Coordinates of C-alpha atoms and ligand atoms in Angstrom, one line a residue:
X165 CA 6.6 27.5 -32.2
X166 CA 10.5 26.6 -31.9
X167 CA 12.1 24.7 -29.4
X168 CA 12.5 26.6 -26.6
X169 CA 10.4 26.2 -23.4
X170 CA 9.1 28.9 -21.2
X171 CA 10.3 27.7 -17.1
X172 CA 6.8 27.0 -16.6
X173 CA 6.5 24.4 -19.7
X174 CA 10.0 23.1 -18.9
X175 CA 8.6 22.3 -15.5
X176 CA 5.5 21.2 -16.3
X177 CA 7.0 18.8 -18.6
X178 CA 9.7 17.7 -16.0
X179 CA 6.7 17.3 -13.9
X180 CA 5.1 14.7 -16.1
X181 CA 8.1 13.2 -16.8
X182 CA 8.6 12.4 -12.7
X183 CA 4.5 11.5 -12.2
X184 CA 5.4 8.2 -14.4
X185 CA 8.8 7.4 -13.4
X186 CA 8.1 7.4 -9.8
X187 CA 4.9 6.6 -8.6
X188 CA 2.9 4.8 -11.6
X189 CA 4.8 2.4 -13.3
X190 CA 6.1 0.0 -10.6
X191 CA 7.2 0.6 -7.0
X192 CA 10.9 0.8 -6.9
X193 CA 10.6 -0.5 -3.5
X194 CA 8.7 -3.5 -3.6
X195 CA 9.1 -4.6 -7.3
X196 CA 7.9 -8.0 -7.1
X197 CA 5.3 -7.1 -4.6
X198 CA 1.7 -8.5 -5.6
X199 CA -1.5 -10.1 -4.6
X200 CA -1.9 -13.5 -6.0
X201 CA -5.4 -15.3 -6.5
X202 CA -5.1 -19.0 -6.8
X203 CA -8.3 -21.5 -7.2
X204 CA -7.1 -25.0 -6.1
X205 CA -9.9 -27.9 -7.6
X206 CA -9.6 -30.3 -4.9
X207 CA -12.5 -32.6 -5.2
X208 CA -15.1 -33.9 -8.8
X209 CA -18.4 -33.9 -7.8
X210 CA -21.1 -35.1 -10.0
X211 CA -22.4 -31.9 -10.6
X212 CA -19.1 -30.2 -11.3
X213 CA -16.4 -29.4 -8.8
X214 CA -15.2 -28.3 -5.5
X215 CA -13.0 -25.3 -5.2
X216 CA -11.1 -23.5 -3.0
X217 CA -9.6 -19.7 -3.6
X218 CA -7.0 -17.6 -1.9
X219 CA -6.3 -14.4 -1.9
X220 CA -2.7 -13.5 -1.0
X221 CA -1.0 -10.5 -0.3
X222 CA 2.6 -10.9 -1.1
X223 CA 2.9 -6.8 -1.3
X224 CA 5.5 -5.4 1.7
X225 CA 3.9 -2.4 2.8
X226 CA 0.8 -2.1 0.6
X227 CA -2.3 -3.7 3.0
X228 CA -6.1 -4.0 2.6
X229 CA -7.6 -2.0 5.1
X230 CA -11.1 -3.0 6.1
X231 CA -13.2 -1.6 4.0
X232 CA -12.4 -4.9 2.5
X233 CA -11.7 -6.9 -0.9
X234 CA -14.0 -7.9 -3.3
X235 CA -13.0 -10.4 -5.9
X236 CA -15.2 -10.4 -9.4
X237 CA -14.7 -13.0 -12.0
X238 CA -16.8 -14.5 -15.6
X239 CA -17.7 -17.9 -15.8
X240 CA -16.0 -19.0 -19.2
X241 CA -19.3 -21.2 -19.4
X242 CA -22.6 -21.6 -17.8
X243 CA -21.3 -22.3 -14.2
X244 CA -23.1 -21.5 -11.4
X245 CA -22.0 -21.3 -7.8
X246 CA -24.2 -23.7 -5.7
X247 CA -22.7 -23.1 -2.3
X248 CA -19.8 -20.9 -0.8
X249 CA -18.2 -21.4 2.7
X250 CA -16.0 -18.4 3.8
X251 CA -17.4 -15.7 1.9
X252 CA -20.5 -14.5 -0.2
X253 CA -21.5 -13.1 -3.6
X254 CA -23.0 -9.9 -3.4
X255 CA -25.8 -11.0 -5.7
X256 CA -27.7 -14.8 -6.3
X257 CA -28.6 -13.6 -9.8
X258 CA -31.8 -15.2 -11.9
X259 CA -31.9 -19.0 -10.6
X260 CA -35.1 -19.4 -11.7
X261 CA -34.2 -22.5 -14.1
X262 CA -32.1 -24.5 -12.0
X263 CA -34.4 -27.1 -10.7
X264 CA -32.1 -28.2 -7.4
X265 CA -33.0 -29.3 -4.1
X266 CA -31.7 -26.4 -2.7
X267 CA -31.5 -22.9 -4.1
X268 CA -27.9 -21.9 -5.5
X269 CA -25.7 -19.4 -4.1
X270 CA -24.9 -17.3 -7.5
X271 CA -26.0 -17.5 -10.7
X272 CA -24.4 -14.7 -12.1
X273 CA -22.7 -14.7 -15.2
X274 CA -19.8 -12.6 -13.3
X275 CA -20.6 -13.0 -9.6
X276 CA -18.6 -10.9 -7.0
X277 CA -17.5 -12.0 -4.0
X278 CA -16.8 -10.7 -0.6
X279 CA -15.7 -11.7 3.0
X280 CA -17.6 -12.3 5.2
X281 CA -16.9 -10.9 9.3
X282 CA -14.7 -12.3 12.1
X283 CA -18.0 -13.0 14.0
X284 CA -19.5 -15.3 11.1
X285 CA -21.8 -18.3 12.1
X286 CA -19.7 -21.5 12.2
X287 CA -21.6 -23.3 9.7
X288 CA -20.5 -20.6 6.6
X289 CA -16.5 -20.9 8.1
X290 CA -13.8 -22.3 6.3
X291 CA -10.1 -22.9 7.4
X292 CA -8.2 -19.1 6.9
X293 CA -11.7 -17.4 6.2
X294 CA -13.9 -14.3 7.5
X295 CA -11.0 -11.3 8.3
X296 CA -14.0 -8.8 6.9
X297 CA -11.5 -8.5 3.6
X298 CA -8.9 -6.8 5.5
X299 CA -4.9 -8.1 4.4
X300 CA -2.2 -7.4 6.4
X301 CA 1.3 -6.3 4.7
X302 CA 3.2 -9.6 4.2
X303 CA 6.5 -7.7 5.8
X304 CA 4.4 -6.8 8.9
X305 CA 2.4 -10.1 9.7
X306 CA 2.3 -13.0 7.0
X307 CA 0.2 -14.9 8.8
X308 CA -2.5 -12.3 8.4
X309 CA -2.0 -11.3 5.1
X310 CA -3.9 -13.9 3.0
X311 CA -7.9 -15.5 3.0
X312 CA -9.5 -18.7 1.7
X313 CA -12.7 -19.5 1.0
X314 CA -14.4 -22.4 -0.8
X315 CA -16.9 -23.2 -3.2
X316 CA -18.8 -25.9 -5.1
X317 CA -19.8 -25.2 -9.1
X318 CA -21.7 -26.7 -11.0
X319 CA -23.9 -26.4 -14.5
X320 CA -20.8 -26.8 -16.7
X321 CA -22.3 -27.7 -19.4
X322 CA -23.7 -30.5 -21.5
X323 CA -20.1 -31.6 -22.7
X324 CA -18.6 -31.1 -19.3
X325 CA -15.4 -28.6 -20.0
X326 CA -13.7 -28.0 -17.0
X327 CA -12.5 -24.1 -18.1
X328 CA -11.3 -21.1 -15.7
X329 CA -12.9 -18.2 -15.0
X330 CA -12.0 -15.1 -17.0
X331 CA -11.2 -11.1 -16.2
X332 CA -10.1 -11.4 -13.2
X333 CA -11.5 -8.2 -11.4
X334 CA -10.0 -7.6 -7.2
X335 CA -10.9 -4.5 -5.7
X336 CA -8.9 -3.5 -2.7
X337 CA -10.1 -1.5 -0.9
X338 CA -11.1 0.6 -3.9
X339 CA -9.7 0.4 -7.2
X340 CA -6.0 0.3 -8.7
X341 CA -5.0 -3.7 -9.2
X342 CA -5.5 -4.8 -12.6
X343 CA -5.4 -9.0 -12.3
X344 CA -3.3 -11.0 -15.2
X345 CA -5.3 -13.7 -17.1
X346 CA -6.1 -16.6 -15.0
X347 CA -3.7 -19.9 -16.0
X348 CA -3.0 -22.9 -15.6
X349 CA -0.2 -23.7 -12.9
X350 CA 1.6 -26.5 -11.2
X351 CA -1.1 -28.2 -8.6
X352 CA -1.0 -26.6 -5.2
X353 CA 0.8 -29.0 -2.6
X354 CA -0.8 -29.6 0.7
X355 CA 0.9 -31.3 3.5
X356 CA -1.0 -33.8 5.8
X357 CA -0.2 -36.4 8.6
X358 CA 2.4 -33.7 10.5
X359 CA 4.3 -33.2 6.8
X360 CA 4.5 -37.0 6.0
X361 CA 2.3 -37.1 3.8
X362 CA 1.8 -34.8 0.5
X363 CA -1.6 -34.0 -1.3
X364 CA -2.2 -32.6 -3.9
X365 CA -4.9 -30.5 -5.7
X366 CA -6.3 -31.8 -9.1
X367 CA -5.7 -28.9 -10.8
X368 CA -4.8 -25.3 -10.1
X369 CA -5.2 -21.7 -11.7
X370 CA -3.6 -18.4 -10.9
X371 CA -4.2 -14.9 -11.4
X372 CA -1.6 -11.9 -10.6
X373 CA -2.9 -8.7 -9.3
X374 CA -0.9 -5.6 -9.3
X375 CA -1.6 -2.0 -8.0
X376 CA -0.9 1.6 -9.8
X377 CA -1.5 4.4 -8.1
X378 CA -2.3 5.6 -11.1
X379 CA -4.7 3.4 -12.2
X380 CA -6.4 3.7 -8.6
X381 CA -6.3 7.7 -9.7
X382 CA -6.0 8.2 -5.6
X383 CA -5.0 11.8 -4.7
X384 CA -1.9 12.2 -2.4
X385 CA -2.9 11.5 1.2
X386 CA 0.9 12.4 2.9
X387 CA 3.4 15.0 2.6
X388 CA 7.1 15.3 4.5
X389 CA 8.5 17.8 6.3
X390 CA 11.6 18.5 8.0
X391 CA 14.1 20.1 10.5
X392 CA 17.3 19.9 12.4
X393 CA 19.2 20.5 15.0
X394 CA 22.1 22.7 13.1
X395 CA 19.6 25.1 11.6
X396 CA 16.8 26.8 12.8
X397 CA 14.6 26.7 9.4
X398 CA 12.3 24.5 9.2
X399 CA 11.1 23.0 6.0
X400 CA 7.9 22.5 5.7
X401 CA 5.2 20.1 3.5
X402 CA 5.7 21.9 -0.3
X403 CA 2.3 24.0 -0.5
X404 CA -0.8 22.5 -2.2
X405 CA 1.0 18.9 -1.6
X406 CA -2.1 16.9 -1.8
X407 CA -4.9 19.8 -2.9
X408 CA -5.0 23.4 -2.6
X409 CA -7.0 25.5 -0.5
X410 CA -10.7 26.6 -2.2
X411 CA -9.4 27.8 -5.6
X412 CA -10.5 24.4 -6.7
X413 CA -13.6 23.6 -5.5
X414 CA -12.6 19.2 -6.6
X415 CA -10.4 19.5 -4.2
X416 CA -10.5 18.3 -0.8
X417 CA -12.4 21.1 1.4
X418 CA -10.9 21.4 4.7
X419 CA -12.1 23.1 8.1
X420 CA -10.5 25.2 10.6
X421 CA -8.9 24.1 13.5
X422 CA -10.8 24.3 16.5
X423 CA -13.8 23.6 14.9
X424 CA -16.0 20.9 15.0
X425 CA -16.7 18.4 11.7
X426 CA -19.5 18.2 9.8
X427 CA -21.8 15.4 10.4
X428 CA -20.5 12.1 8.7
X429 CA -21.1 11.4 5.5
X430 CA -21.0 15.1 4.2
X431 CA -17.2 15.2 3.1
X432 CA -15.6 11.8 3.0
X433 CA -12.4 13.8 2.8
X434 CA -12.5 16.3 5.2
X435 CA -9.2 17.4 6.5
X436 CA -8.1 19.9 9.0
X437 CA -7.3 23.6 7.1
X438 CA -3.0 23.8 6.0
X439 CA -1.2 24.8 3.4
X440 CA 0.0 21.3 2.5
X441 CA -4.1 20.1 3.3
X442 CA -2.6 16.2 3.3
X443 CA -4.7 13.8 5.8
X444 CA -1.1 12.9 6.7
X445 CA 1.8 14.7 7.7
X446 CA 5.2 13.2 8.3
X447 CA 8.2 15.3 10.3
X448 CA 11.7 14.1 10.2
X449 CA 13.8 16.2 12.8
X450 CA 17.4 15.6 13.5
X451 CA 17.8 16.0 16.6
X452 CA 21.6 15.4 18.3
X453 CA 24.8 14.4 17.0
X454 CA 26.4 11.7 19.0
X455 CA 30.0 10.1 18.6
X456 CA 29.2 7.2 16.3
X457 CA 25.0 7.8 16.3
X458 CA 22.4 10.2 15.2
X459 CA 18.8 10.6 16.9
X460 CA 16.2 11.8 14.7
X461 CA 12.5 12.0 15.9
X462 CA 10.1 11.1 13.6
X463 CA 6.2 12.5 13.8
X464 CA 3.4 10.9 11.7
X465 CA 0.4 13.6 12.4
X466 CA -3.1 13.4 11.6
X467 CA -5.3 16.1 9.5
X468 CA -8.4 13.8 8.6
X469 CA -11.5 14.2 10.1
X470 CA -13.0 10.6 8.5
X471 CA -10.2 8.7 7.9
X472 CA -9.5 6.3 10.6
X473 CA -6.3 5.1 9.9
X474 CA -5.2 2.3 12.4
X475 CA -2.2 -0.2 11.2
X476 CA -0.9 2.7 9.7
X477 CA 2.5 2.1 8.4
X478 CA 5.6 4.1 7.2
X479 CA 8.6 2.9 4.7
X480 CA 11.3 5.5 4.6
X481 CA 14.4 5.3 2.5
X482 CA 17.4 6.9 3.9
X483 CA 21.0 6.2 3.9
X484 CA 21.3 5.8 7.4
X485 CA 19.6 2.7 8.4
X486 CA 21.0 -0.5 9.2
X487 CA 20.1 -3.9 11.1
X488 CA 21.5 -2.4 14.2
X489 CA 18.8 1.3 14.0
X490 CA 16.8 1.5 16.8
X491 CA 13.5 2.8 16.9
X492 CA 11.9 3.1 20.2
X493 CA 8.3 3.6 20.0
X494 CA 7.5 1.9 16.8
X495 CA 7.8 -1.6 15.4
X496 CA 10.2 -1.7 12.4
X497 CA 11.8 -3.7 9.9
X498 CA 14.4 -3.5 7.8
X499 CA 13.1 -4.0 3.6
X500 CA 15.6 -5.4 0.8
X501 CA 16.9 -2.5 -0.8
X502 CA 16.6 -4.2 -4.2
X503 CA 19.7 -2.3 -5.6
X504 CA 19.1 0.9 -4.3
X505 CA 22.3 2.4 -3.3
X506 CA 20.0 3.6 0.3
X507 CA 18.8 1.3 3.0
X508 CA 15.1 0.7 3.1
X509 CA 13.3 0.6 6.7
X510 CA 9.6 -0.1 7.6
X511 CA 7.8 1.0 10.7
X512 CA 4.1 0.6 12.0
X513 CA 2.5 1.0 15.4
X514 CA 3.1 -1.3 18.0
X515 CA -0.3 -2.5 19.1
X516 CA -3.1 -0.9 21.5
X517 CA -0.2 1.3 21.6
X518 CA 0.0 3.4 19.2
X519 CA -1.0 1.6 15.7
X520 CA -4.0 4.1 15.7
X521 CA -3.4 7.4 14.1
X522 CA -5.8 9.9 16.4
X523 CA -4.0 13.0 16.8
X524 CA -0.1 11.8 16.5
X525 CA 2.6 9.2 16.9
X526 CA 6.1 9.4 17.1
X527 CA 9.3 7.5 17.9
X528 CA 13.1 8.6 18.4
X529 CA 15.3 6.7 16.1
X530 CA 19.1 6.1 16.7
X531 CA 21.6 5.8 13.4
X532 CA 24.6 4.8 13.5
X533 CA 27.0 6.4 11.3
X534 CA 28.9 5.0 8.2
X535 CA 31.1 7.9 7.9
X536 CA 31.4 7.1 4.1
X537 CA 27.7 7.7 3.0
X538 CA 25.9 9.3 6.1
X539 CA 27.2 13.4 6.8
X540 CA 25.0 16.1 7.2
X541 CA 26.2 17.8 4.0
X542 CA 23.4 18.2 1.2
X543 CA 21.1 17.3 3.4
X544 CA 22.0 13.9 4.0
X545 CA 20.8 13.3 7.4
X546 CA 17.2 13.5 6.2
X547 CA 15.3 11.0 4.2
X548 CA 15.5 10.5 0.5
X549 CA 11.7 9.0 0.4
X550 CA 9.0 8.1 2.6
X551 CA 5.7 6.3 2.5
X552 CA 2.4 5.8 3.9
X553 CA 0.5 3.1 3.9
X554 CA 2.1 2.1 0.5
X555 CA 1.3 5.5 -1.5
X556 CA 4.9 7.9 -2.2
X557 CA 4.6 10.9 -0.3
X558 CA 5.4 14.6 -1.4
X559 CA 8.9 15.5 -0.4
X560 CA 10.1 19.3 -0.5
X561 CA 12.8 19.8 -2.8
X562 CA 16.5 19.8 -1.9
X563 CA 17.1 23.8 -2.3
X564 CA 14.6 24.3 0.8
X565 CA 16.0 21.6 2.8
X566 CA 17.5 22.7 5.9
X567 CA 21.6 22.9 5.4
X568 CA 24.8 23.2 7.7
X569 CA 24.6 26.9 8.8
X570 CA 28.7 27.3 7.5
X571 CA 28.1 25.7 4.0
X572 CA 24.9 27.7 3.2
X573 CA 26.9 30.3 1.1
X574 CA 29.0 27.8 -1.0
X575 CA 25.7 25.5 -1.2
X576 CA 23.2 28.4 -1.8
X577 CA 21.6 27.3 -5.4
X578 CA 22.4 29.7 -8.6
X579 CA 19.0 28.4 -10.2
X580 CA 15.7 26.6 -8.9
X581 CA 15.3 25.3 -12.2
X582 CA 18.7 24.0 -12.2
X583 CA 18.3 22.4 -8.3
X584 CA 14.9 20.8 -9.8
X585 CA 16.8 19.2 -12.7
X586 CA 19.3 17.7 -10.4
X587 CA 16.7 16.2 -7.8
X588 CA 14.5 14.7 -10.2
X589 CA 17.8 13.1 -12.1
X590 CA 18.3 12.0 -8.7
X591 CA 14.7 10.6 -7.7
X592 CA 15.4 9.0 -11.2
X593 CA 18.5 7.4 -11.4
X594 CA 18.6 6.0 -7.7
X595 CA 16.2 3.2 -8.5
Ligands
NAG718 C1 4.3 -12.3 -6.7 O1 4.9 -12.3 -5.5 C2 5.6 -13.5 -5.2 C3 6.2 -13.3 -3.8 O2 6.9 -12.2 -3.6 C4 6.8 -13.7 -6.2 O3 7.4 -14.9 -5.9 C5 6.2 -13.7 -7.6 O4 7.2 -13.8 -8.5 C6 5.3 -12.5 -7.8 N1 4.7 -12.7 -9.1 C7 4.8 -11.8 -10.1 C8 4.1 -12.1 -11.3 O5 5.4 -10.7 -9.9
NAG719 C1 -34.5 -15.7 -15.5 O1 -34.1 -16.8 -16.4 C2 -35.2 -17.5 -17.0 C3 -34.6 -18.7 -17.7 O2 -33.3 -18.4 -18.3 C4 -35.8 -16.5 -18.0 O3 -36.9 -17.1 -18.7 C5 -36.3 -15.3 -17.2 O4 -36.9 -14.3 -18.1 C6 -35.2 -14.7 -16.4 N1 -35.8 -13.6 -15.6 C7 -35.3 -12.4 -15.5 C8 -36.0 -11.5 -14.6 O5 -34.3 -12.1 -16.2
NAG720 C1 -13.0 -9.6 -20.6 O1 -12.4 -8.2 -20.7 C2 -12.2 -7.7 -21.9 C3 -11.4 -6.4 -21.8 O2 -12.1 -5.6 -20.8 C4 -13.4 -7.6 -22.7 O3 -13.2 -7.1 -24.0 C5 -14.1 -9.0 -22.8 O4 -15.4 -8.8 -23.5 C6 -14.3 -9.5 -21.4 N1 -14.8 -10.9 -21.6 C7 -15.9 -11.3 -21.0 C8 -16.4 -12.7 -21.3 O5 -16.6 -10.6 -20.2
NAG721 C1 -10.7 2.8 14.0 O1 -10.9 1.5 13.5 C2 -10.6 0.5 14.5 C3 -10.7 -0.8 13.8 O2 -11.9 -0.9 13.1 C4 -11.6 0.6 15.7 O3 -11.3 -0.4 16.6 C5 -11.3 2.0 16.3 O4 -12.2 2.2 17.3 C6 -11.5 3.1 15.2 N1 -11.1 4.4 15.8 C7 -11.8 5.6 15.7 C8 -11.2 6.7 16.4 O5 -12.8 5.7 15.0
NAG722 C1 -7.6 11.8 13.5 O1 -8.1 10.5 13.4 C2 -9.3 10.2 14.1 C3 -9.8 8.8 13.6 O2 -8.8 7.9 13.7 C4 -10.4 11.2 13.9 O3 -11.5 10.9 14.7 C5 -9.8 12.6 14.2 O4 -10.9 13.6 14.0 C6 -8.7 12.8 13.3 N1 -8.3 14.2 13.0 C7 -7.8 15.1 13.8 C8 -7.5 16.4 13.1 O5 -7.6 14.9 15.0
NAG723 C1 6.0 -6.2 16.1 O1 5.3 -6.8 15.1 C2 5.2 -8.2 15.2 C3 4.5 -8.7 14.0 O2 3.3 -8.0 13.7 C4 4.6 -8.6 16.5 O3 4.6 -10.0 16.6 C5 5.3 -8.0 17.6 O4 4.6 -8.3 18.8 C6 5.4 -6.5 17.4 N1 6.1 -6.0 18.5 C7 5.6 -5.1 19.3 C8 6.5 -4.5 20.3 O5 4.5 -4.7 19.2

């Protein structure tokens, strides 16, 4: 034992280092993004109280697709739900000792809840309920990207104590949020009367829930690959970029192109047979040099046979962009860059257009260039980082990128191991 590494071990351990730095500990960009759960008292009632909870997704990019949310809680007490309006618990629990007119809607001692569908009977509504648990990104349409629903409690005790629910539990679609303790907060303000008048709820409490990919222990569902103009190599996904091919049998499996899927249900992961074998393939191509503008084509391509991924959505970091870049066939935003010396864009499909993900979508993009950070030297026409649907996709490393055909010899690497040091001091430094 000494203290030299073989190249594999220095990689490996270069490898570990960049799995925390950039996809696990917080997103670099969307650092305050978040899903906040408040619970707003708004009326006493002899039996205990009336409640009302939201569910807000203040994350940029990240959205809760519809296989839905499910929010889980633990009475600090004996509280019981006796009716809900907006949503359901998945279970009523052992009522068999509460002697009340009408049944109760939960008992449990940690009831979980869930939406209920757009088409719900009128009677269960409340204001902001019944989206079937789906949350849109709050940079792609606040309006859509929070829920309410409402409940009365009662069975707080003999010494009525009015205490909040603890361990928070949100599932989003799956797992990967871990909720903060539920507090006490300043009372929620209502407006009423056209904004004349303000209300106020008696008391509030609020929980913050936060993703990690890897807490959510999600395998990589997009890879990038490139091409330009100037050269005619193209650089593909890295192999093995989100599983590899058979020799592990955990792995995704994947079929051949050309042939038909196996009845649903058997592989909830099936994709289409590559070397990358991502669901979700993303292909930058520069494709002319103008004056004072680039156009680059971007391609998002599909290689799931389950997955249906409509309101798909891409963030891509790249020096490039500005308020003026136009992208034709996509709807796009630009994203504070929160101190990162690149410019952060969002894109996602425009609608009955294109925000499904069947086969492929794509959309030309004009740049203009800032002749002091955007040249095609090292690569710098292509992107630096790029998203789907809020999870970091693989990017091939800088030595295969695709370079100016007249600086290849002067840029050609002495060492991978050396090139791999400098991108990951790179994907490291630039937050
Ligand atoms: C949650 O997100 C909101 C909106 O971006 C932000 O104001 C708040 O500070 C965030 N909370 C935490 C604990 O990060
Ligand atoms: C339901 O609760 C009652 C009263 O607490 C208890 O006597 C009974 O055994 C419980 N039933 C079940 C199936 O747990
Ligand atoms: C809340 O969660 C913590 C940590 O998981 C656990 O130790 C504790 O027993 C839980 N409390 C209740 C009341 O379930
Ligand atoms: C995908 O899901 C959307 C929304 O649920 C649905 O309208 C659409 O038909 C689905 N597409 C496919 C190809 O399954
Ligand atoms: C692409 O997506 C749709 C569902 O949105 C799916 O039915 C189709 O089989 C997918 N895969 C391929 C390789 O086309
Ligand atoms: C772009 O997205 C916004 C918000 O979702 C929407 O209001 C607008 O209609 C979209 N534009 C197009 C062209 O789809």
């Amino acid at each position: 034992m000494g203290l030299f590494f073989t190249c594999d071990q220095f990689l490996m351990l270069i490898a570990l280092i960049t799995v925390c730095t950039v996809s696990d500990c917080y997103d670099p960009l969307d650092p305050n993004g978040n899903i906040t759960v408040t619970f707003d008292i708004n009326q006493w009632i002899p039996e205990g109280y009336l409640a009302r909870v939201t569910i807000r997704n203040y994350y940029q990019y990240r959205h809760v697709d519809k296989s839905g949310w499910t929010l889980g809680w633990t009475w600090a007490n004996g509280e019981i739900i006796l009716s809900m309006a907006g949503a359901f618990a998945t279970k009523q629990g052992n009522c068999s000792s509460f002697k009340s007119q009408t049944a109760p809607h939960s008992c449990e001692k940690s009831p979980v809840v869930a939406d209920l569908m757009p088409d719900a009977l009128p009677e269960t509504r409340t204001d902001d309920c019944c989206h079937g648990g789906v949350l849109a990104a709050w940079a792609i349409n606040p309006s859509k990207s929070f829920s309410s629903f409402e409940m009365t409690i009662g069975n707080l005790g003999v010494n009525p104590k009015v205490q909040a629910p603890i361990n928070l539990t949100l599932m989003a679609s799956g797992p990967g949020y871990t909720c903060s303790s539920v507090e006490d907060v300043d009372p929620t303000a209502y407006s009423d009367i056209g904004g004349k008048r303000q209300l106020q709820a008696y008391r509030t409490w609020k929980s913050t829930c936060t993703y990690s990919s890897f807490v959510a222990n999600q395998a990589p569902v997009c890879c990038v690959s490139l091409s330009t103009f100037y050269n005619p190599k193209i650089t593909f996904c890295p192999d093995c970029s989100c599983g590899c091919r058979e020799a592990d049998k955990n792995t995704v499996s994947c079929i051949g192109e050309g042939y038909d899927a196996p009845g649903s249900g058997s592989f909830d992961n099936i994709v289409q047979c590559t070397d990358h074998m991502c669901p979700v393939r993303i292909h930058w191509h520069v494709m002319k040099n103008y004056f004072t503008h680039w156009r680059v084509k971007v391609s998002i391509s599909n290689y799931s046979y389950r997955r249906n991924y409509s309101n798909w959505n891409v963030v891509i970091q790249h020096p490039g962009f500005s308020q003026s870049t136009t992208a034709y066939s996509f709807n796009s935003t630009m994203l504070p860059s929160f101190g990162l010396s690149d410019e952060v864009a969002l894109f996602w499909g425009i609608e009955y257009y294109n925000d499904e993900l069947v086969n492929a979508v794509s959309t030309q993009i004009l740049l203009r260039k800032d002749l002091d950070s955007f040249t095609l030297g090292n690569g710098w026409a292509l992107p630096r980082r790029v998203y789907f649907n809020g999870e970091d996709c693989k990017m091939p490393l800088p030595d295969t990128f695709p370079m100016l055909p007249n600086d290849c010899s002067s840029l050609k690497p002495t060492s991978p191991v050396f090139l791999l040091f400098i991108y990951l001091a790179f994907k490291t430094f630039d937050k």
